[in-house]
Structures are given as C-alpha cells and as structure tokens.
XYZ file of C-alpha atoms in Angstrom:
737
model
C -33.504 -6.902 -44.580
C -29.841 -7.710 -45.266
C -27.847 -10.063 -43.082
C -25.917 -7.433 -41.205
C -28.572 -4.840 -40.538
C -30.980 -6.966 -38.482
C -28.190 -7.341 -35.878
C -27.602 -3.578 -35.989
C -31.312 -2.820 -35.485
C -31.788 -0.528 -32.424
C -33.657 -2.314 -29.617
C -36.242 0.439 -29.254
C -37.756 -0.524 -32.618
C -38.586 -4.000 -31.321
C -39.014 -3.566 -27.575
C -40.377 -0.078 -27.105
C -38.591 2.999 -25.765
C -38.817 2.412 -22.001
C -37.351 -1.110 -21.991
C -34.696 -0.155 -24.557
C -33.683 2.865 -22.435
C -33.167 0.709 -19.320
C -31.183 -1.844 -21.352
C -28.951 0.874 -22.794
C -28.359 2.712 -19.529
C -28.008 -0.174 -17.100
C -26.852 -3.156 -19.162
C -25.044 -1.403 -22.033
C -27.237 -3.202 -24.602
C -28.177 -1.082 -27.618
C -28.824 -3.329 -30.628
C -30.415 -6.671 -31.426
C -26.905 -8.129 -31.699
C -25.979 -6.833 -28.223
C -29.039 -8.519 -26.696
C -28.427 -11.815 -28.526
C -24.910 -11.796 -27.061
C -26.256 -11.122 -23.543
C -26.086 -14.772 -22.505
C -27.844 -16.386 -19.520
C -25.695 -16.524 -16.396
C -27.132 -19.911 -15.430
C -30.195 -22.112 -15.952
C -32.852 -23.283 -13.502
C -34.405 -26.727 -13.780
C -37.998 -27.485 -12.912
C -37.926 -29.057 -9.457
C -34.287 -28.140 -8.840
C -34.407 -24.966 -6.823
C -31.748 -22.369 -6.153
C -30.152 -22.921 -2.786
C -31.546 -20.172 -0.589
C -28.791 -21.022 1.882
C -26.123 -19.655 -0.485
C -27.569 -16.261 -1.396
C -24.943 -13.514 -1.717
C -25.570 -10.378 0.345
C -26.155 -7.048 -1.459
C -26.557 -8.676 -4.873
C -29.553 -8.798 -7.182
C -30.714 -12.403 -7.322
C -33.393 -14.489 -8.978
C -34.703 -17.396 -6.937
C -37.315 -20.054 -7.569
C -39.005 -21.106 -4.337
C -42.211 -22.106 -2.608
C -44.276 -19.969 -0.233
C -44.214 -21.536 3.261
C -46.382 -18.924 4.968
C -47.575 -15.330 4.600
C -48.913 -12.976 7.246
C -49.940 -9.331 7.499
C -48.531 -7.401 10.459
C -49.748 -4.010 11.654
C -47.415 -1.335 12.984
C -47.556 2.372 13.873
C -50.766 1.848 15.913
C -52.491 0.074 13.051
C -51.792 2.821 10.514
C -49.090 0.823 8.702
C -49.301 -2.644 7.132
C -46.480 -5.034 6.383
C -46.754 -8.340 4.534
C -44.113 -10.913 5.498
C -43.775 -13.989 3.304
C -41.453 -16.897 4.106
C -40.038 -18.884 1.197
C -38.454 -22.306 1.372
C -36.566 -24.497 -1.064
C -35.345 -27.346 1.117
C -31.909 -25.767 1.613
C -32.953 -22.731 3.570
C -35.557 -20.062 4.168
C -35.851 -16.512 2.902
C -38.105 -13.710 4.042
C -39.912 -11.350 1.655
C -41.351 -8.105 2.903
C -43.893 -5.760 1.272
C -45.097 -2.436 2.752
C -48.027 -0.040 2.453
C -50.236 -0.199 -0.615
C -47.876 -2.754 -2.126
C -49.198 -5.555 0.114
C -52.616 -6.195 -1.516
C -51.655 -8.018 -4.710
C -48.949 -10.276 -3.178
C -51.248 -11.024 -0.228
C -53.842 -12.461 -2.627
C -51.320 -14.280 -4.840
C -48.543 -15.554 -2.582
C -50.466 -18.274 -0.793
C -48.742 -21.139 1.045
C -47.756 -23.896 -1.403
C -47.521 -21.533 -4.390
C -44.297 -21.620 -6.392
C -42.874 -18.525 -8.067
C -39.763 -16.814 -9.345
C -38.654 -13.854 -7.227
C -36.078 -11.171 -8.016
C -34.624 -8.530 -5.746
C -31.635 -7.397 -3.756
C -30.596 -9.530 -0.788
C -30.328 -7.624 2.503
C -30.243 -8.558 6.174
C -32.847 -7.451 8.727
C -32.884 -8.724 12.320
C -30.157 -11.213 11.356
C -32.362 -12.766 8.665
C -31.839 -12.680 4.903
C -34.637 -10.843 3.151
C -35.812 -9.373 -0.162
C -37.751 -6.117 0.242
C -40.469 -5.529 -2.381
C -39.180 -8.150 -4.829
C -40.783 -8.529 -8.232
C -42.140 -12.020 -8.815
C -43.799 -14.242 -11.384
C -46.051 -17.122 -10.356
C -45.179 -20.467 -11.861
C -48.173 -22.526 -10.924
C -51.219 -20.217 -10.909
C -53.666 -21.160 -13.633
C -55.988 -18.167 -13.426
C -53.676 -15.742 -15.256
C -52.732 -16.319 -18.904
C -49.267 -15.010 -18.231
C -48.727 -17.505 -15.437
C -49.919 -20.379 -17.659
C -47.410 -19.321 -20.307
C -44.740 -19.210 -17.640
C -45.611 -22.744 -16.523
C -45.471 -24.004 -20.113
C -42.152 -22.301 -20.643
C -40.917 -23.635 -17.360
C -42.272 -27.168 -17.155
C -39.636 -29.748 -17.989
C -37.451 -27.016 -19.430
C -34.248 -25.241 -18.583
C -35.103 -21.715 -17.547
C -32.426 -19.135 -18.449
C -31.491 -16.692 -15.679
C -29.964 -13.554 -17.233
C -27.552 -11.042 -15.728
C -30.152 -8.475 -14.644
C -30.391 -5.156 -12.840
C -32.725 -3.548 -10.342
C -34.752 -1.921 -13.126
C -35.134 -5.056 -15.245
C -35.658 -8.605 -13.949
C -34.265 -11.708 -15.564
C -37.632 -12.861 -16.925
C -38.330 -9.477 -18.535
C -34.971 -9.801 -20.270
C -35.994 -13.339 -21.313
C -39.169 -11.895 -22.896
C -37.120 -9.288 -24.755
C -34.804 -12.056 -25.997
C -37.863 -13.940 -27.279
C -38.737 -10.874 -29.359
C -35.307 -10.672 -31.027
C -34.540 -14.411 -31.261
C -35.776 -14.745 -34.880
C -32.900 -12.405 -35.869
C -30.424 -15.091 -34.761
C -30.924 -16.565 -38.256
C -29.177 -13.465 -39.654
C -26.031 -13.888 -37.554
C -22.858 -13.300 -39.560
C -20.563 -16.255 -38.906
C -16.969 -15.117 -38.274
C -15.410 -18.595 -38.503
C -14.046 -19.583 -41.907
C -16.050 -22.604 -43.181
C -12.991 -24.879 -43.214
C -12.235 -24.104 -39.576
C -15.875 -24.503 -38.489
C -16.250 -27.853 -40.236
C -12.775 -29.029 -39.258
C -13.572 -28.548 -35.582
C -17.160 -29.760 -35.848
C -18.794 -26.591 -34.518
C -22.534 -25.893 -34.422
C -23.528 -23.126 -36.912
C -23.763 -19.734 -35.176
C -27.572 -19.167 -35.537
C -28.162 -22.566 -33.965
C -25.679 -21.850 -31.159
C -27.522 -18.614 -30.309
C -30.885 -20.426 -30.202
C -29.430 -23.176 -28.031
C -27.785 -20.815 -25.532
C -30.977 -18.793 -25.011
C -33.597 -21.555 -25.242
C -31.905 -24.903 -24.588
C -33.988 -28.076 -24.610
C -31.279 -30.130 -22.898
C -28.025 -29.630 -21.001
C -26.177 -30.916 -24.070
C -27.597 -27.918 -25.995
C -25.989 -25.549 -23.496
C -22.587 -27.259 -23.729
C -22.805 -27.275 -27.511
C -23.631 -23.579 -27.681
C -20.985 -22.598 -25.134
C -18.233 -24.461 -26.955
C -19.070 -22.616 -30.163
C -19.553 -19.131 -28.630
C -16.355 -19.343 -26.577
C -14.433 -20.164 -29.716
C -15.887 -17.158 -31.537
C -14.836 -14.806 -28.762
C -11.322 -16.202 -28.474
C -10.842 -16.369 -32.232
C -12.104 -12.875 -33.122
C -10.003 -11.338 -30.353
C -6.894 -13.266 -31.402
C -7.397 -12.257 -35.061
C -7.577 -8.608 -33.964
C -4.338 -9.016 -31.997
C -2.611 -10.999 -34.770
C -3.452 -8.207 -37.217
C -1.971 -5.665 -34.772
C 1.241 -7.691 -34.516
C 1.382 -8.026 -38.295
C 0.844 -4.277 -38.798
C 3.587 -3.530 -36.260
C 6.055 -5.680 -38.179
C 5.355 -3.454 -41.209
C 6.218 -0.198 -39.366
C 9.680 1.308 -39.860
C 12.018 1.833 -36.893
C 15.674 2.686 -36.589
C 17.767 -0.412 -35.789
C 19.772 0.232 -32.596
C 22.848 -1.992 -32.319
C 25.277 -1.629 -29.397
C 28.793 -0.592 -30.407
C 31.985 -2.290 -29.203
C 33.833 -0.544 -26.334
C 30.919 1.820 -25.795
C 28.796 2.710 -22.806
C 27.322 -0.794 -22.417
C 30.730 -2.513 -22.389
C 32.069 0.056 -19.904
C 29.019 -0.560 -17.670
C 29.303 -4.367 -17.869
C 33.020 -4.163 -17.030
C 32.320 -2.390 -13.734
C 29.466 -4.673 -12.594
C 30.426 -6.288 -9.262
C 28.479 -9.484 -10.134
C 27.681 -11.619 -13.142
C 24.245 -11.588 -14.744
C 21.985 -14.609 -14.158
C 21.383 -16.997 -17.053
C 17.850 -15.615 -17.273
C 19.097 -12.031 -17.529
C 21.555 -13.045 -20.271
C 18.835 -14.864 -22.216
C 16.271 -12.054 -21.958
C 18.918 -9.423 -22.819
C 19.733 -11.352 -25.986
C 16.032 -11.429 -26.988
C 15.843 -7.657 -26.450
C 19.092 -6.888 -28.312
C 17.943 -9.039 -31.254
C 14.689 -7.037 -31.383
C 16.500 -3.691 -31.135
C 18.713 -4.658 -34.085
C 15.728 -4.970 -36.471
C 14.192 -2.166 -38.507
C 10.735 -2.712 -37.006
C 9.732 -1.498 -33.556
C 10.241 -3.962 -30.724
C 7.082 -4.649 -28.696
C 8.138 -6.772 -25.774
C 6.645 -7.536 -22.357
C 9.241 -8.302 -19.694
C 7.676 -10.229 -16.836
C 9.800 -10.803 -13.812
C 9.388 -11.909 -10.264
C 9.777 -9.199 -7.657
C 13.526 -8.678 -7.390
C 14.498 -10.760 -10.426
C 16.613 -7.945 -11.849
C 14.303 -6.461 -14.495
C 15.712 -2.956 -13.939
C 19.212 -4.222 -14.739
C 17.986 -5.798 -18.003
C 16.112 -2.613 -18.959
C 19.102 -0.410 -18.122
C 21.431 -2.465 -20.342
C 18.918 -2.115 -23.210
C 18.836 1.657 -22.618
C 22.648 1.845 -22.657
C 22.756 -0.123 -25.929
C 20.376 2.415 -27.519
C 22.479 5.351 -26.257
C 25.549 3.624 -27.746
C 23.710 3.519 -31.071
C 23.122 7.288 -30.971
C 19.548 7.284 -29.622
C 17.860 8.258 -26.376
C 15.933 6.081 -23.944
C 13.028 7.052 -21.698
C 11.824 5.128 -18.653
C 8.300 5.781 -17.408
C 7.323 5.038 -13.815
C 3.782 5.170 -12.389
C 4.607 7.369 -9.365
C 7.100 10.091 -8.422
C 8.467 7.990 -5.545
C 9.228 5.225 -8.009
C 10.691 7.563 -10.667
C 13.029 9.050 -8.044
C 13.926 5.572 -6.824
C 14.773 4.399 -10.370
C 16.796 7.560 -10.996
C 18.728 7.039 -7.775
C 19.448 3.349 -8.360
C 20.366 3.824 -12.049
C 22.777 6.703 -11.372
C 24.306 4.677 -8.511
C 24.733 1.594 -10.742
C 26.267 3.694 -13.537
C 28.541 5.817 -11.328
C 30.720 8.187 -13.401
C 29.078 6.799 -16.587
C 25.965 8.796 -15.613
C 27.928 12.051 -15.604
C 28.616 12.503 -19.310
C 29.898 16.002 -20.116
C 30.513 16.765 -16.422
C 33.804 17.176 -14.599
C 34.928 13.746 -13.388
C 32.432 12.040 -15.710
C 33.477 9.240 -18.042
C 34.268 9.866 -21.720
C 31.783 7.179 -22.707
C 29.224 8.539 -20.224
C 25.893 10.199 -20.829
C 23.596 12.372 -18.748
C 20.787 10.668 -16.824
C 18.000 13.151 -16.053
C 14.886 12.977 -13.893
C 11.668 14.677 -14.999
C 8.635 14.803 -12.680
C 5.689 17.148 -12.237
C 6.887 18.559 -8.909
C 10.397 19.612 -10.008
C 11.447 23.242 -9.604
C 11.292 25.441 -12.719
C 15.056 25.797 -13.150
C 15.781 22.059 -12.818
C 12.906 21.283 -15.157
C 14.102 23.776 -17.783
C 17.592 22.261 -17.674
C 16.207 18.698 -18.008
C 14.081 19.702 -21.018
C 17.103 21.359 -22.630
C 19.263 18.241 -22.066
C 16.581 16.141 -23.790
C 16.082 18.315 -26.851
C 19.843 18.706 -27.471
C 20.519 15.004 -26.936
C 22.903 15.789 -24.065
C 20.853 13.427 -21.884
C 20.854 9.890 -23.245
C 18.542 8.569 -20.532
C 15.505 10.211 -18.952
C 13.452 8.782 -16.106
C 10.109 10.261 -15.216
C 6.405 10.020 -14.539
C 3.668 10.834 -17.040
C 5.082 14.392 -16.947
C 7.376 12.961 -19.660
C 4.581 12.846 -22.191
C 3.462 16.461 -21.954
C 3.612 18.407 -25.215
C 6.523 20.550 -24.008
C 8.852 17.547 -23.754
C 10.853 17.127 -26.975
C 13.547 14.521 -27.645
C 16.578 14.734 -29.880
C 16.138 11.129 -31.081
C 13.956 8.858 -28.951
C 14.911 5.244 -29.633
C 13.512 3.195 -26.733
C 10.630 3.581 -24.290
C 10.620 1.432 -21.145
C 7.308 1.409 -19.267
C 7.465 0.154 -15.692
C 4.354 -1.450 -14.188
C 2.163 -1.412 -17.284
C -1.080 -2.008 -15.364
C -0.761 1.434 -13.772
C -0.156 3.172 -17.054
C -2.848 3.954 -19.613
C -2.542 2.825 -23.192
C -3.139 6.408 -24.373
C -0.162 7.609 -22.344
C 2.134 4.991 -23.846
C 0.958 6.072 -27.254
C 1.605 9.751 -26.597
C 5.196 8.968 -25.648
C 5.696 6.729 -28.681
C 4.672 9.574 -30.963
C 7.666 11.607 -29.756
C 10.195 9.631 -31.798
C 11.176 10.527 -35.396
C 10.070 6.977 -36.156
C 8.158 4.755 -33.722
C 10.609 3.968 -30.902
C 11.156 0.425 -29.610
C 8.936 -0.425 -26.632
C 9.731 -2.539 -23.570
C 6.933 -3.000 -21.026
C 7.930 -4.318 -17.596
C 5.679 -5.848 -14.972
C 6.442 -7.384 -11.596
C 2.945 -8.852 -11.388
C 3.406 -12.217 -13.056
C 0.611 -12.759 -15.538
C -0.736 -16.243 -16.301
C 0.015 -17.294 -19.873
C -3.622 -17.057 -20.939
C -4.026 -13.492 -19.721
C -0.778 -12.532 -21.396
C -2.037 -14.078 -24.661
C -5.307 -12.180 -24.395
C -4.365 -8.800 -22.990
C -0.823 -8.406 -24.236
C -1.382 -10.435 -27.377
C 0.414 -7.827 -29.452
C 3.584 -8.021 -27.312
C 6.252 -10.703 -27.438
C 6.850 -11.997 -23.904
C 10.099 -12.553 -21.997
C 10.080 -14.036 -18.500
C 12.717 -13.659 -15.767
C 11.957 -16.359 -13.245
C 15.168 -16.848 -11.271
C 16.333 -14.552 -8.508
C 19.859 -13.089 -8.705
C 22.491 -14.493 -6.351
C 22.422 -12.829 -2.949
C 18.614 -12.547 -2.719
C 17.340 -14.151 0.458
C 14.259 -16.277 1.077
C 11.228 -14.615 2.667
C 9.257 -16.408 5.395
C 5.558 -15.427 5.404
C 3.026 -16.054 8.192
C -0.605 -15.153 8.801
C -1.183 -13.407 12.174
C -4.837 -13.933 13.288
C -5.111 -10.775 15.421
C -8.696 -11.373 16.510
C -8.544 -15.061 17.488
C -5.020 -14.870 18.946
C -4.126 -11.322 20.120
C -0.827 -12.590 21.617
C 0.316 -13.410 18.062
C 0.135 -9.685 17.207
C 2.137 -8.806 20.318
C 4.745 -11.358 19.192
C 4.790 -9.756 15.702
C 5.881 -6.418 17.220
C 8.498 -8.238 19.310
C 9.873 -9.733 16.079
C 10.106 -6.228 14.575
C 12.049 -5.071 17.650
C 14.392 -8.092 17.288
C 15.086 -7.267 13.622
C 15.868 -3.631 14.523
C 18.010 -4.869 17.440
C 20.045 -6.872 14.902
C 20.749 -3.706 12.916
C 17.940 -4.130 10.368
C 14.799 -2.127 9.487
C 11.117 -2.831 8.995
C 8.031 -1.710 7.049
C 4.493 -1.560 8.434
C 1.875 -1.280 5.685
C -1.706 -0.006 6.175
C -4.558 0.225 3.644
C -5.476 3.843 4.453
C -3.702 7.158 5.194
C -6.249 8.403 7.764
C -6.496 11.861 9.280
C -8.996 14.024 11.127
C -10.709 15.107 7.911
C -11.599 11.520 7.118
C -12.844 10.748 10.613
C -14.660 13.999 11.485
C -17.463 13.991 8.978
C -19.874 15.209 11.648
C -22.813 12.908 12.225
C -21.798 10.623 9.381
C -18.529 9.944 11.185
C -20.365 9.143 14.415
C -22.684 6.776 12.606
C -19.683 5.013 11.107
C -18.080 4.598 14.543
C -21.247 3.094 15.979
C -21.436 0.530 13.176
C -17.772 -0.290 13.708
C -18.340 -1.023 17.394
C -21.358 -3.223 16.661
C -19.723 -4.998 13.755
C -15.907 -5.159 13.468
C -16.278 -6.281 9.821
C -17.659 -2.811 9.063
C -14.871 -0.810 10.717
C -12.781 1.388 8.428
C -9.423 -0.079 7.352
C -6.470 0.676 9.628
C -4.673 3.918 8.823
C -0.990 4.881 8.602
C -1.208 7.974 10.825
C -3.075 6.218 13.643
C -0.972 3.026 13.600
C 2.276 5.073 13.560
C 1.091 7.007 16.657
C 0.067 3.814 18.457
C 3.412 2.139 17.692
C 5.453 5.169 18.823
C 3.541 5.233 22.123
C 3.312 1.479 22.632
C 4.792 -1.622 21.021
C 7.701 0.152 19.267
C 8.352 3.001 21.750
C 11.957 4.144 21.607
C 12.439 3.235 17.917
C 12.509 5.811 15.107
C 9.119 5.444 13.413
C 8.340 7.565 10.307
C 5.393 7.668 7.873
C 5.220 7.660 4.057
C 2.022 8.157 2.047
C 0.700 9.696 -1.157
C -0.583 12.948 0.367
C 2.875 14.065 1.520
C 4.793 16.707 -0.438
C 7.207 15.032 -2.908
C 10.243 16.581 -1.160
C 9.016 15.225 2.175
C 8.522 11.754 0.641
C 11.968 11.841 -0.898
C 13.514 12.945 2.399
C 11.859 10.088 4.333
C 12.916 7.529 1.686
C 16.495 8.817 1.716
C 16.694 8.596 5.522
C 15.153 5.129 5.494
C 17.596 3.993 2.783
C 20.475 5.484 4.824
C 19.385 3.502 7.906
C 18.373 6.551 10.004
C 14.770 5.333 10.293
C 14.024 2.013 12.052
C 10.409 1.505 11.003
C 8.566 2.997 8.035
C 4.756 3.001 8.347
C 3.432 3.409 4.806
C 0.575 2.906 2.384
C 1.103 0.914 -0.801
C 3.306 3.713 -2.211
C 6.123 1.294 -1.384
C 4.494 -1.482 -3.426
C 6.787 -1.335 -6.435
C 10.430 -0.596 -6.947
C 11.437 0.597 -3.460
C 14.809 -0.986 -2.782
C 16.292 -0.956 0.733
C 18.371 -4.159 1.186
C 18.677 -3.587 4.955
C 14.884 -3.782 5.463
C 14.180 -7.373 6.521
C 10.712 -7.349 8.116
C 7.280 -6.273 6.919
C 4.027 -6.249 8.877
C 0.926 -5.796 6.678
C -2.067 -4.614 8.734
C -5.573 -5.609 7.578
C -3.822 -7.791 5.004
C -7.181 -9.244 3.893
C -8.044 -5.814 2.423
C -5.325 -6.212 -0.243
C -5.374 -8.346 -3.381
C -3.106 -11.360 -3.833
C -0.788 -9.734 -6.366
C -0.548 -6.590 -4.232
C 0.505 -8.620 -1.191
C 3.098 -10.418 -3.319
C 4.416 -7.061 -4.578
C 4.614 -5.628 -1.055
C 6.370 -8.697 0.307
C 9.020 -8.302 -2.401
C 10.295 -5.181 -0.600
C 12.005 -7.339 2.083
C 14.700 -10.003 1.761
C 16.500 -7.870 -0.821
C 19.852 -8.200 0.928
C 21.825 -11.057 2.444
C 19.621 -11.409 5.567
C 16.422 -13.489 5.281
C 13.121 -11.613 4.991
C 10.038 -11.904 7.190
C 6.504 -10.941 6.130
C 3.644 -11.002 8.662
C 0.080 -10.793 7.305
C -2.119 -9.422 10.100
C -5.838 -10.068 9.730
C -9.046 -10.082 11.757
C -10.823 -12.146 9.098
C -12.574 -15.303 10.261
C -10.552 -18.506 9.885
C -13.051 -20.068 7.465
C -13.462 -16.946 5.287
C -12.273 -16.652 1.651
C -10.122 -13.696 2.776
C -8.156 -15.941 5.139
C -7.836 -18.617 2.449
C -6.311 -15.970 0.194
C -3.781 -14.952 2.859
C -2.844 -18.586 3.521
C -2.200 -19.024 -0.220
C 0.149 -16.003 -0.208
C 1.951 -17.283 2.884
C 2.329 -20.754 1.333
C 4.208 -19.840 -1.864
C 6.701 -17.292 -3.183
C 5.890 -18.218 -6.781
C 4.249 -15.159 -8.328
C 2.895 -17.102 -11.312
C 1.143 -19.552 -9.006
C -0.300 -16.647 -6.988
C -1.480 -14.755 -10.060
C -3.376 -17.857 -11.071
C -5.033 -18.118 -7.643
C -5.812 -14.408 -7.812
C -7.446 -14.753 -11.202
C -9.506 -17.752 -10.137
C -10.822 -15.816 -7.162
C -11.489 -12.487 -8.825
C -12.267 -13.626 -12.394
C -10.901 -11.581 -15.245
C -12.929 -8.346 -15.091
C -10.792 -6.968 -12.308
C -7.518 -8.303 -13.542
C -7.800 -7.329 -17.161
C -9.001 -3.890 -16.139
C -8.403 -1.197 -18.681
C -6.273 -3.374 -20.890
C -9.355 -5.422 -21.639
C -11.829 -2.572 -21.947
C -10.759 -2.050 -25.545
C -12.395 -5.349 -26.400
C -14.927 -5.259 -23.615
C -17.823 -6.741 -25.516
C -15.820 -9.699 -26.703
C -15.601 -11.622 -23.425
C -19.095 -12.736 -22.463
C -18.727 -16.493 -22.515
C -14.967 -16.957 -22.314
C -13.254 -17.092 -18.927
C -9.587 -16.488 -19.453
C -8.341 -18.767 -16.696
C -10.503 -21.809 -17.510
C -10.293 -21.691 -21.284
C -6.548 -21.788 -21.766
C -6.719 -24.454 -24.478
C -9.394 -22.581 -26.435
C -7.336 -19.361 -26.352
C -4.108 -21.111 -27.370
C -5.810 -22.970 -30.247
C -7.632 -19.827 -31.408
C -4.368 -17.911 -31.358
C -2.673 -20.500 -33.578
C -5.529 -20.436 -36.097
C -5.619 -16.620 -36.035
C -1.883 -16.274 -36.658
C -2.051 -18.699 -39.615
C -5.052 -16.909 -41.161
C -3.525 -13.425 -40.808
C -0.168 -14.583 -42.190
C -1.934 -15.960 -45.290
C -4.385 -13.069 -45.737
C -3.476 -9.978 -43.644
C -6.379 -7.900 -44.984
C -8.850 -10.819 -44.664
C -9.881 -10.219 -48.285
C -11.126 -13.785 -48.670
C -13.008 -13.752 -45.363
C -15.619 -10.962 -45.643
C -17.734 -12.335 -42.747
C -14.764 -12.282 -40.385
C -14.009 -8.727 -41.528
C -17.608 -7.682 -40.806
C -17.557 -9.154 -37.288
C -14.170 -7.566 -36.554
C -15.475 -4.196 -37.696
C -18.419 -4.537 -35.308
C -16.152 -5.519 -32.409
C -13.504 -2.937 -33.139
C -15.508 0.187 -33.687
C -13.402 3.312 -33.957
C -12.662 3.703 -30.271
C -11.705 0.070 -29.728
C -9.640 -0.082 -32.894
C -7.648 2.888 -31.588
C -7.342 1.199 -28.230
C -5.777 -1.925 -29.656
C -3.776 0.254 -31.984
C -2.137 1.956 -29.049
C -1.682 -1.203 -27.015
C-alpha cells in the first residue's frame, strides 16, 4: 500500500459499516486520516477523577467515578422498575437512572465500590444532576475479558477522552483509533526536513502515536507542539500561495488625477483628516496605483471614520475613469450609506444634473425593494458609466447588474457577507477590480492572520475630533429594580436636554410568536417557574410598556427587520431629523446608523448579546459633541459568566481588547464562522487566541517557502497535504476569499 492511500482508506473497510456510518454522519470522519486527526479532548489519569461538581448541563460527558450505592425503586403500582445509582468522585455526586428492561445488567454490575467510565447527556431531575441510561465500561471487574483489557489499558496510563456523540462513546472511538493506529506510520509529513530539524520537532508518525496513546504527560506536550505547528503551517502556506497568486493577476492601476473629484471633495471638507485616516488612505492609494488587484482589510473602531476613507478611495477610482461599488449587509445600512455619502459630497454627487458640479458624478442606490422605474434607471446609469458610485445590498451582484468599468469594490461588514457573494461581484469587472473590505469588529491579530491571511491589513485606531466618550454601566434589573427605574429617568433627562435615545431588544415579538397554542402556554409556565428560561424581551412589547409607563408622553417608535423597507426608511429619517425621541429597535441599528443627536442607549437583556455586538451597538451613541451613555440591563446572576462579560464591556471602550475577551470566551469556532469553514478540518489542535506565536512563526516560514518555490515543486509532501486539505470546494473557498 503506498504512503498516501492508507490515509485515504475509507473507515468502513477497517471498522465495519455501522460504526463508519455513525462516524461519517455525526462526527464528519470518513477516512483513516480523518480519524487519526480526531484528537482526544483531554486525558484521564488513574486515580484522578473528573470533577462531578463541574459537569456542564445538556452536554455529552464521559466521567470516571465510583458507585456509592444502587437501589431499585418500583413505580406505577409495581408495574414499573427504576434503578437509581449514585456515583461519587470526592468532588461531588451524580445520579444515574435506568428504566424498564434496561435495569437488569447494570443492577448486577454496578455494585457499591465498583469503578467505571460512564458516558451520557447531563440533565437535571428534581434539582439533581443525572445521566439517564448512560453507557458504561467497568474498570475494575475481573470476570469479563473486556473489563480486564480496560483495566490494563487504564492502569497507570493516561486515558484519552475523545470528542464523542450520543451514538458513539469516547471509548468506542478509542477502540476504532486502535484499529487505524498502525497507519500512522504512513503519515505524509508536510514540514520540509530543514524546518522540522531546525525546530526540533517530533516526526509526524510518532506525534500521532503520542497524541492518541501517550505514556507520559511529556508525550502529550510533545505531540501537541508538533501537530499545532502542522496546522498553522499548512494553513499559512495555503494563504501565502493565495497572496502570491493574487500578485500575479492583472488589474487596471487607478491613480487619482489632480484637480479632479477627490481634490474638489477634500477642499470642501469642514474638518481635517486624522493622522490615521491620512496614513491608511496613503496605503490604499499606493495599492490602487499598482497593476495588481488590491486586497486590503480596513479595521476600524466604531466611529473611527472608515466610511470617509472608503469614500475617498472611491472618488480616486472615479477620477481615474472607473466605477466603485459599495456593498452593505442590509437595506437599512445601504440607505444610510447612500444618504451620508450624498450629504458629504453635496453637489459633487449630482454629476450631469442641473446644479451639479462639473467634476461631479452620479451616486446611485440599488436594493432589492426599489420600484421598477428607479431600478431600471439605476441599472442604466451603471451600464453607461453615468454613475461613478453605486451603493447597494447583495442585489448588486445579480446577473442583470452590469458595470461600464468596475474598478473598486468596497465590502462593509465582511462577516455578514459570504465569500461567494464577494466573488460574484469581483467577476463583474473587465479585469479583477481592487477590493477593500471594512469591518468595525476589531479582529485580534492572530485571527486576522488566520482568517484574512490573504488580505493586507490597515487599522484605524483613533477617533476623529469631535467624537465624545461613552460611559457604560451594567444595570442589574433583578437584584436592584430601582436601578432600572433610574435608567428610564436618565433617558427622560437626555430627551429633556434636547437629545434622543435608543432602546435595543433581542427579539421583535408579536402575537404569532406568542400564540403557538399549547406550546405557547407551556413556554409561559416554564418562564414563571424559571426566569432564566423566559423568552428574550421583545421590541413590540417593550415599546408598548414604555409608551404606557416609564416614557409616557415621549415619542416612542419601533424599528425591526420585519417592517417594510419604506416604513424602516421613514422611521430612520424621522429619528435622524429629531422628530422621534426614543427608537426601540432590534440589532438592525448595530452597524452604520449615524444620528449624532442620539446620546443614550439602553440594551435590554444585554447578556443575550455577544461582546462584539454590544460594542457595535454602543458605537451608535456619542457620535456628536455630547457625551454618550450606554446602559446594559441584565437579569443575569452577579457571579455568572454573562455578567462578567457585561462588566468587561462596561470597563473598556477598546474594541481590540474586547474582541480578545470575546474570543477567549467563545473560542474560535463561533468567531471564525464561515470564513474559517473553507479550512475547517485544519484547526483541530490549534487555538487561534492562545497560539499567537505559533501562527506568526508559521506565517513567516510559509511566506519564505512560497516566495522561493511558489509551486512547491521541491516539496512534494507539502503539496500532497495541501491537496488533501484544499479539496476542490475548499480551494475555491480560499480562492474567493
């Protein structure tokens, strides 16, 4: 068997159809290689037991514990039998329960004093943690051969606990790994020999043996160090090759012309750009002047003036004879950008119209809900080149939309916008257009290196003059109800001083959601018994309550995603004009909404939002000369992780610091989201936030290797591993990134 094919061997050949089917369907493991890269989550030591006190609710767990007592209880007038077993490990107790015919075997085997491994889903019954019908394996029974083997495997050894599922316990996965472990000898090593030796790494076959069947803790550390490096390095090589390929693509250089649109715009600006804006603009203009497509990520704090930087880049491209498109994730945001850009440009946005400037151009809006006539006109302005700038939602990338000469694509809020969509828009240029991706969610350096590794990064980290500080406070509504009453008083005070306020809720809410017949009633009952289980607060209900109670007499309006676009636009216009005192909204206001007169924000059920989302929302206030106030209302318990998260948000306005906290709490799966799914299988051992040095070092090595040998002709093993990682779909994914 050759060196590659044993890793590609389908699991059903070695493990049998049933086990292989469960592995494929529930764990996404299909080949020998997949299973060898399914690493243990942790290791148990003989005598050191899992803390029963720390079991997570609703998760599948594996515990090693001792039976304290077992008793059979009758119910249903003696017709039903239930076996209750109590486990102990010194830290806590856990109840097991078996019903019906399933009680006989455990009743004979689970005798007091016996030690075993148990796996099941943790639930709560009568306020006690329990596992119902867990699977188990005895560790100290000598009558069964299997148990003896388990003892031998377990005694004095580190026992691997694998990420498992309901259908397949950790120890069954361990047995399957035993069956494929000999194939570890055939592992293709992606690291060039010089790099492996230079850094003193364990050979890959040995690392795989050590991670699955360690003899000592040093074995585990050894294996992890090596396997982390592989993941970081292979991913960084893939990204370095993308960057290299991009530098080989042709693009039209777009250089601003003297006394053109950009100069006219700069001349009428009522303020000077910040140093940061000047610096980032220069980086962008330098990129636009080259004959290869720019790929740049512009990270900026909420309110740091990213739109201004992007607009100046768009004007420079129009000056050079091209067109620029700006993509926003929602219609509200596209309309907002269109409004603020036409306001900033004034007569320069009325090219070809009466009263427009000679240097001007047309700025058009294109969204899915536009009327037919307006849409037809916008499409015509794009195809003739009459419109130099277009702002829109994903409606911009439909087949019907044709450009005269698309030179620059600006994507706002990348994490809301699929890679495929960006690609579809890029294909609309005669040559690949330049690409500027903007995000207001600051991304820690490591994530940027991993997810956006094919983009150059610019950071705007100072706020423009005139932006005010925002004070943030947590309002513990449950422990201190008078704090909530004071929060509404503060809103009234802000409105009394001529300002406006936002109230944000996690849910829209309406009768349809509440009246689900019996199901709805059941929900209500649970909510009364357990406030943790109540549904999140809703815009429509809170708005009604405020109009009738705490904010009676003020103009309170709602804004949410189910409203008709014209209705949304009307509410936003009236709020921007100052005709609405308080806007009760969902997170549709999270990005880009700009009303400088809004100074206060109350976020209800704030613990139901993520850290970066709270930071985004807070950035909607303090946009004018008056200081901003953000109140985070929560019923979460003072000692809970949710409250710790809110306190972290209240304690700092530094988005980079918060994104780091966010990542540490949520780990990368959530954060990397779709951007990472293109290289999903590559991050099994690496944790982006903890392994910053590994990623940075791997990136350096990868860049050097690709610069010297772009096609990896002298590194066939690395090529083989890359091909396995980047199968067709993933290759395309990175390609589009």
